[in-house]
Short mmCIF file of C-alpha atoms in Angstrom, two decimals:
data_model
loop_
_atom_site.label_atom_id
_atom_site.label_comp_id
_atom_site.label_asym_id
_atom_site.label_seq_id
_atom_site.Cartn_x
_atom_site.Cartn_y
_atom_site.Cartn_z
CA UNK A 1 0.00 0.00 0.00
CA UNK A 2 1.22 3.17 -0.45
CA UNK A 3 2.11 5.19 2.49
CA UNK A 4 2.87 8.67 3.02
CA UNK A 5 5.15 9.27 5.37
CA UNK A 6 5.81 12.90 6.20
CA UNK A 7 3.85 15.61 6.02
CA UNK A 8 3.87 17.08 2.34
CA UNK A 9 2.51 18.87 -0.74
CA UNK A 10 0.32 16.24 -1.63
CA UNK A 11 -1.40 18.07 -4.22
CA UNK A 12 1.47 19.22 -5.15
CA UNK A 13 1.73 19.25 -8.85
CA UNK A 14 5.38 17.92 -9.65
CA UNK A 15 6.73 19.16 -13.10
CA UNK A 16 10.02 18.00 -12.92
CA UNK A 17 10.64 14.21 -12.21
CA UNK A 18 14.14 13.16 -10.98
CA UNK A 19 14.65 9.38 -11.42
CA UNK A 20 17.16 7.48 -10.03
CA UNK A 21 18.00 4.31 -12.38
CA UNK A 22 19.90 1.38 -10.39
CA UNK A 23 16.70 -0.85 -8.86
CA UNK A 24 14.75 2.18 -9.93
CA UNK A 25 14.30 1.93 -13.80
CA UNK A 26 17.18 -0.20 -14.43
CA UNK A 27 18.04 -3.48 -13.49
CA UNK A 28 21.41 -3.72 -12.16
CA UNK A 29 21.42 -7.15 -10.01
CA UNK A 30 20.83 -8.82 -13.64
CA UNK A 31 23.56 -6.45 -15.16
CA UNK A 32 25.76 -6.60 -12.30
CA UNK A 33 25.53 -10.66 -12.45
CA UNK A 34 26.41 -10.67 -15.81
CA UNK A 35 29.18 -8.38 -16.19
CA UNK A 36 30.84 -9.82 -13.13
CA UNK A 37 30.43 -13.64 -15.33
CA UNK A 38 31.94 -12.14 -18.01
CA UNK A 39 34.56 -10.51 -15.91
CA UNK A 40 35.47 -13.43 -13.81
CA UNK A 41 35.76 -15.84 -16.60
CA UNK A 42 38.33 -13.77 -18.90
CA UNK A 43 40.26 -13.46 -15.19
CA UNK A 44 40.65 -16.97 -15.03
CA UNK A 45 37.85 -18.18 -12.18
CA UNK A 46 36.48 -22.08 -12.70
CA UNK A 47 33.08 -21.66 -13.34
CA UNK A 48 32.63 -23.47 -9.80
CA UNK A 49 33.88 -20.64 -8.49
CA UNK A 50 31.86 -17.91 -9.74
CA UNK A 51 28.72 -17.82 -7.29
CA UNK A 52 31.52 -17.79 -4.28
CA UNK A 53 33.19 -14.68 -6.03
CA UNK A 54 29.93 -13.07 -6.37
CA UNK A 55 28.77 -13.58 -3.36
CA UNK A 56 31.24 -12.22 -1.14
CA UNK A 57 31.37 -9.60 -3.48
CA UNK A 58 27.86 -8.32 -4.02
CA UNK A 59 28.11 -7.12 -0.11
CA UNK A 60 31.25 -5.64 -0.21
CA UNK A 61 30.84 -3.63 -3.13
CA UNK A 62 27.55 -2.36 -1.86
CA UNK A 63 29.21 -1.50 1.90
CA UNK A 64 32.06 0.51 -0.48
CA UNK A 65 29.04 2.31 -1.91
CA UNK A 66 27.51 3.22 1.06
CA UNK A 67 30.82 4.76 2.45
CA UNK A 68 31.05 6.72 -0.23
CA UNK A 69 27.28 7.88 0.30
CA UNK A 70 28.89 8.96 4.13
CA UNK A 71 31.60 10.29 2.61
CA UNK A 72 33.96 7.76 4.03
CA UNK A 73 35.89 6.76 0.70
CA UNK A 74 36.37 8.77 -2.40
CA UNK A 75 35.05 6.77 -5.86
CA UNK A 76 38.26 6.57 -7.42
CA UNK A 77 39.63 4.57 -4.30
CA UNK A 78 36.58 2.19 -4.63
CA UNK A 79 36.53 1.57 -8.42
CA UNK A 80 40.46 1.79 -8.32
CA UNK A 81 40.29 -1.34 -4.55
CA UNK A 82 37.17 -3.17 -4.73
CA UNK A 83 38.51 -6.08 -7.45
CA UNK A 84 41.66 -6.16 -5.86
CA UNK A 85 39.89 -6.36 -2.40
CA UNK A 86 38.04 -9.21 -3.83
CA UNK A 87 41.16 -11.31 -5.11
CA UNK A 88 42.92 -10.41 -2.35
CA UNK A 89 39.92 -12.71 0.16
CA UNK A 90 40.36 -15.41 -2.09
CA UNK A 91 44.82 -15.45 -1.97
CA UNK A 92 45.17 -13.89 -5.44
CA UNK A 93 46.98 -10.45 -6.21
CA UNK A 94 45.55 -8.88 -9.30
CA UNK A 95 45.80 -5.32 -11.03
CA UNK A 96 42.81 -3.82 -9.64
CA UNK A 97 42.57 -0.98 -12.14
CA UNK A 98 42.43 -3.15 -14.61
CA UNK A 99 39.98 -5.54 -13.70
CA UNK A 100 37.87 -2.39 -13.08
CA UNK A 101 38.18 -1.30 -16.82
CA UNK A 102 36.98 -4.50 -18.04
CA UNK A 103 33.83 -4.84 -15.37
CA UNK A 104 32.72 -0.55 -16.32
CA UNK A 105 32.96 -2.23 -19.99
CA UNK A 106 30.92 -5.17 -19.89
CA UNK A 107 28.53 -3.26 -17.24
CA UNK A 108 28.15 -0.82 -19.93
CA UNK A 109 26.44 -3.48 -22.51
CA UNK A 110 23.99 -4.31 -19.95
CA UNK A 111 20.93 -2.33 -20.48
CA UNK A 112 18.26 -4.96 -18.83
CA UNK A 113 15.07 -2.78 -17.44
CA UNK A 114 13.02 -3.67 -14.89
CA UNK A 115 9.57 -4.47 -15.50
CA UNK A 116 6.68 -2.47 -16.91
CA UNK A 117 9.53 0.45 -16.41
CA UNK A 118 9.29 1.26 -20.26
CA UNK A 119 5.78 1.67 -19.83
CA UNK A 120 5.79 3.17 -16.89
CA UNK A 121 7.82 6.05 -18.28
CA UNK A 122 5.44 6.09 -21.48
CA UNK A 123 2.80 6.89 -19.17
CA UNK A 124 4.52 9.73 -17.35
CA UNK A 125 6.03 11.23 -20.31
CA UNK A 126 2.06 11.24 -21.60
CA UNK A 127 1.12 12.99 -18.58
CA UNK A 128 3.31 16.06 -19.42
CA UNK A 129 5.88 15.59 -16.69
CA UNK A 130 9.54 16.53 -17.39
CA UNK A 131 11.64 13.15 -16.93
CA UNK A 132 15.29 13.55 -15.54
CA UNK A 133 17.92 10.87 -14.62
CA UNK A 134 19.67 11.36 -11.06
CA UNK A 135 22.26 9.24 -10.54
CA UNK A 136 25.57 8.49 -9.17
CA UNK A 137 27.63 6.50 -10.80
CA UNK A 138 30.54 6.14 -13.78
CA UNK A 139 28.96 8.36 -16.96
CA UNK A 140 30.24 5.65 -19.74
CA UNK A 141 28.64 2.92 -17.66
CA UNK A 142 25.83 4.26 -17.28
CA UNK A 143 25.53 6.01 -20.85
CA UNK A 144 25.89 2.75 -21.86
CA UNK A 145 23.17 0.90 -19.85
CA UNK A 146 20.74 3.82 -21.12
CA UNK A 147 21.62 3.58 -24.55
CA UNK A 148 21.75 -0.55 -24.63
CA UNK A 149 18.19 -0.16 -23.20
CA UNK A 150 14.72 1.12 -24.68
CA UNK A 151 14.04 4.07 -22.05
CA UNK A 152 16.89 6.52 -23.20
CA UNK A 153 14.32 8.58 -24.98
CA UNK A 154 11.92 9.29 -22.43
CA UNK A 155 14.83 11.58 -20.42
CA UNK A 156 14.70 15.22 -21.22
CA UNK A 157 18.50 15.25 -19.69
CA UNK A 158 20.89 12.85 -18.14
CA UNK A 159 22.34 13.93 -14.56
CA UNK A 160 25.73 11.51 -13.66
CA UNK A 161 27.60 12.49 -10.38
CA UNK A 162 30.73 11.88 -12.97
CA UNK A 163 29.84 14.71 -14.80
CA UNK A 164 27.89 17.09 -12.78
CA UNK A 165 31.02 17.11 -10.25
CA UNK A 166 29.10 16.19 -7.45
CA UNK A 167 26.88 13.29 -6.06
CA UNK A 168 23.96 12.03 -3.99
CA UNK A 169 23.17 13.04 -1.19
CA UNK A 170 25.26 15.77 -1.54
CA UNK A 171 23.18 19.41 -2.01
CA UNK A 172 25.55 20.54 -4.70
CA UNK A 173 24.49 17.22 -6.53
CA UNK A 174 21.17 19.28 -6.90
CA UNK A 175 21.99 22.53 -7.31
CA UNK A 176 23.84 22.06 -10.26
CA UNK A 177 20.61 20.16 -11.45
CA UNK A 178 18.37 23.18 -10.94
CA UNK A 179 21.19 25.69 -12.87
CA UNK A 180 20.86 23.12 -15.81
CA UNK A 181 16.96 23.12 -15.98
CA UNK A 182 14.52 25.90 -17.13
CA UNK A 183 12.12 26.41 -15.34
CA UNK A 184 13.32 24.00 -11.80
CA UNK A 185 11.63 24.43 -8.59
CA UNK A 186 12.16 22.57 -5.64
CA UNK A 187 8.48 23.10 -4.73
CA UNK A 188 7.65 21.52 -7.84
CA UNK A 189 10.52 18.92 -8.23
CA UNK A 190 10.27 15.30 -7.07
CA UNK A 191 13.35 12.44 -6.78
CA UNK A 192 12.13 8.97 -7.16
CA UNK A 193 14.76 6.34 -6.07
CA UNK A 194 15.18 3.16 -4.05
CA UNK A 195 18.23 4.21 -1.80
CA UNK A 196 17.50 5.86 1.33
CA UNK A 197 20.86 7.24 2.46
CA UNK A 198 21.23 8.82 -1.16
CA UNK A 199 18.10 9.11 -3.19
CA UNK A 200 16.04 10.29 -0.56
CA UNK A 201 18.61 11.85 1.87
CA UNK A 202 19.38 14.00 -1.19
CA UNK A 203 16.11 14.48 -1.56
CA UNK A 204 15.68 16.01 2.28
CA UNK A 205 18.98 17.93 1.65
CA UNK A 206 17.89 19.66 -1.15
CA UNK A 207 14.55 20.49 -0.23
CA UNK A 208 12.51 18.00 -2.56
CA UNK A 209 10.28 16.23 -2.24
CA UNK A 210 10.74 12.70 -2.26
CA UNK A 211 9.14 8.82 -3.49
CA UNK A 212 11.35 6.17 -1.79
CA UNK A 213 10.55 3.36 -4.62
CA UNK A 214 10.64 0.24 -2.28
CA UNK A 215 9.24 -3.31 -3.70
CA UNK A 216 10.75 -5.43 -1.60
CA UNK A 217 8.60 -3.86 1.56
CA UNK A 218 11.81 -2.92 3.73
CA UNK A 219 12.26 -0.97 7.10
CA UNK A 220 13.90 2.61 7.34
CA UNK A 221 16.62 2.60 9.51
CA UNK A 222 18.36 5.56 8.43
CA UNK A 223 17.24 9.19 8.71
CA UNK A 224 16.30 9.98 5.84
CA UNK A 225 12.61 10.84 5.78
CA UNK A 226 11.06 10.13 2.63
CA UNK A 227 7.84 12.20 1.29
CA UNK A 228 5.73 9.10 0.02
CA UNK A 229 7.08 5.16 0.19
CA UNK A 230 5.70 3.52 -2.56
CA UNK A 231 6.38 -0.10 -3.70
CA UNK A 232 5.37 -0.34 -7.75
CA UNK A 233 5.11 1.87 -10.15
CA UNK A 234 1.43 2.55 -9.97
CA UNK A 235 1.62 3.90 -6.83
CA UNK A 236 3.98 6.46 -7.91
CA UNK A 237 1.09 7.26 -10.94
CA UNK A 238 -1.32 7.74 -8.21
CA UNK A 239 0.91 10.11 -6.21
CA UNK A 240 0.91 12.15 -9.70
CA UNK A 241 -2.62 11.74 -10.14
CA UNK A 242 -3.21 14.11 -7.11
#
C-alpha cells in the first residue's frame, strides 16, 4: 500500500521528475551478475567458483558504496580497490585498475530494465511531466546501460555524479541540477529512487520532495525521511494523479 510518510505537498503538482536508475528503472542485479560472469571468466575463475566470487562480493561492493554515500571513501579509491579487495579474500593479487576497466565495460552493454519500467515512463512522459535521470555512478557505464536499453528517450537530460562534479546526497548534486533546468523548482521537483541514504537523503537535503521506490517492503533505519514510500510503479502514478 502506499504510504505517506511525512507531512507534504500532496497536491502538489510535480513538473520535474528526478529518477534514479539502479533498482529504480534499471536493473542492475541482472547487469551486475552478468558483467561480473563475463569478468570473472576472462580473469581466469572455474566456473565453480563464480557464485563464491559473487557472493562475497555483491556485499562488499555495496558496503564501499555506502561509504562513499557517508563520505567515508572517495570513488576513485573504490573503483580503483574493490577487485583487488576481492582477489585479495580469495589469496590472489591482481591489477585492480584493470579488472575495473573491463567490469565498467561489460557493465556498460547491460541495459536490462526492470519491469513495466518502459511503460511506466510512457505513461509519465504522456502525462506532461519533465523526466530527468539522477544518478551516481561512472557516466560511460551508465551512458551505456541507457543507450543498450529502450528508455533513453523518455529523459529530457541525463544527470551523472561523474559529470555534474558532485553526487547524492550531496546538495551541490542538486543545485547544479536546478542551474541546468529551465524552469526547476524545488516546490515543484520530485526524486524517485530506491536508496535511502542517497536518493532520498538528497532528496531532504535539497529540499525536494521525495518517493522512496521500495518493492521489496523494507524498514527505514536511516534518517532519511522520505515524502511518500511507494512499492510499484502505480503507486507512484497515483501520487501524480493528485
Amino acid at each position: 500500500m502506499m504510504n505517506k510518510i511525512s507531512q507534504g505537498k500532496y497536491a502538489m503538482t510535480y513538473t520535474h521528475l528526478l529518477f534514479d536508475l539502479d533498482h529504480t528503472l534499471l536493473d542492475f542485479d541482472r547487469a551486475e551478475d552478468l558483467a561480473l560472469t563475463y569478468l570473472l571468466e576472462e580473469a581466469g575463475v572455474a566456473s565453480r567458483d563464480l557464485k563464491v566470487y559473487k557472493d562475497h562480493y555483491i556485499p562488499m561492493n555495496r558496503s564501499m558504496w555506502e561509504d562513499l554515500n557517508h563520505g567515508l571513501i572517495t570513488k576513485p579509491e573504490l573503483l580503483r580497490t574493490r577487485f583487488s579487495r576481492l582477489f585479495e579474500h580469495f589469496g590472489q593479487e591482481v591489477d585492480g585498475s584493470h579488472l575495473a576497466g573491463r567490469y565498467q565495460h561489460f557493465l556498460s552493454q547491460q541495459g536490462q530494465e526492470l519491469p513495466q519500467a518502459h511503460a511506466f515512463l510512457s505513461n509519465v512522459k504522456d502525462r506532461g511531466h519533465k523526466i530527468y535521470a539522477a544518478t551516481n555512478g561512472v557516466s560511460y557505464i551508465q551512458r551505456g546501460r541507457l543507450q543498450a536499453s529502450s528508455i533513453l528517450p523518455f529523459f529530457d537530460d541525463i544527470f551523472i555524479s561523474d559529470e555534474v562534479g558532485a553526487h547524492k546526497p550531496s546538495t551541490d548534486f542538486f543545485e547544479k541540477i536546478a542551474d541546468q533546468v529551465n524552469d526547476f523548482h524545488p516546490d515543484s521537483a520530485l526524486m524517485i529512487g530506491d536508496s535511502l541514504t542517497a536518493d532520498i537523503q538528497g532528496g531532504n537535503n535539497a529540499g525536494i520532495d521525495s518517493i522512496w521506490f521500495n518493492p521489496k517492503c523494507l524498514v527505514n533505519e536511516t534518517p532519511a525521511i522520505p515524502t511518500y514510500q511507494v512499492k510499484n510503479y502505480q503507486e507512484i502514478l497515483t501520487i501524480l494523479s493528485k
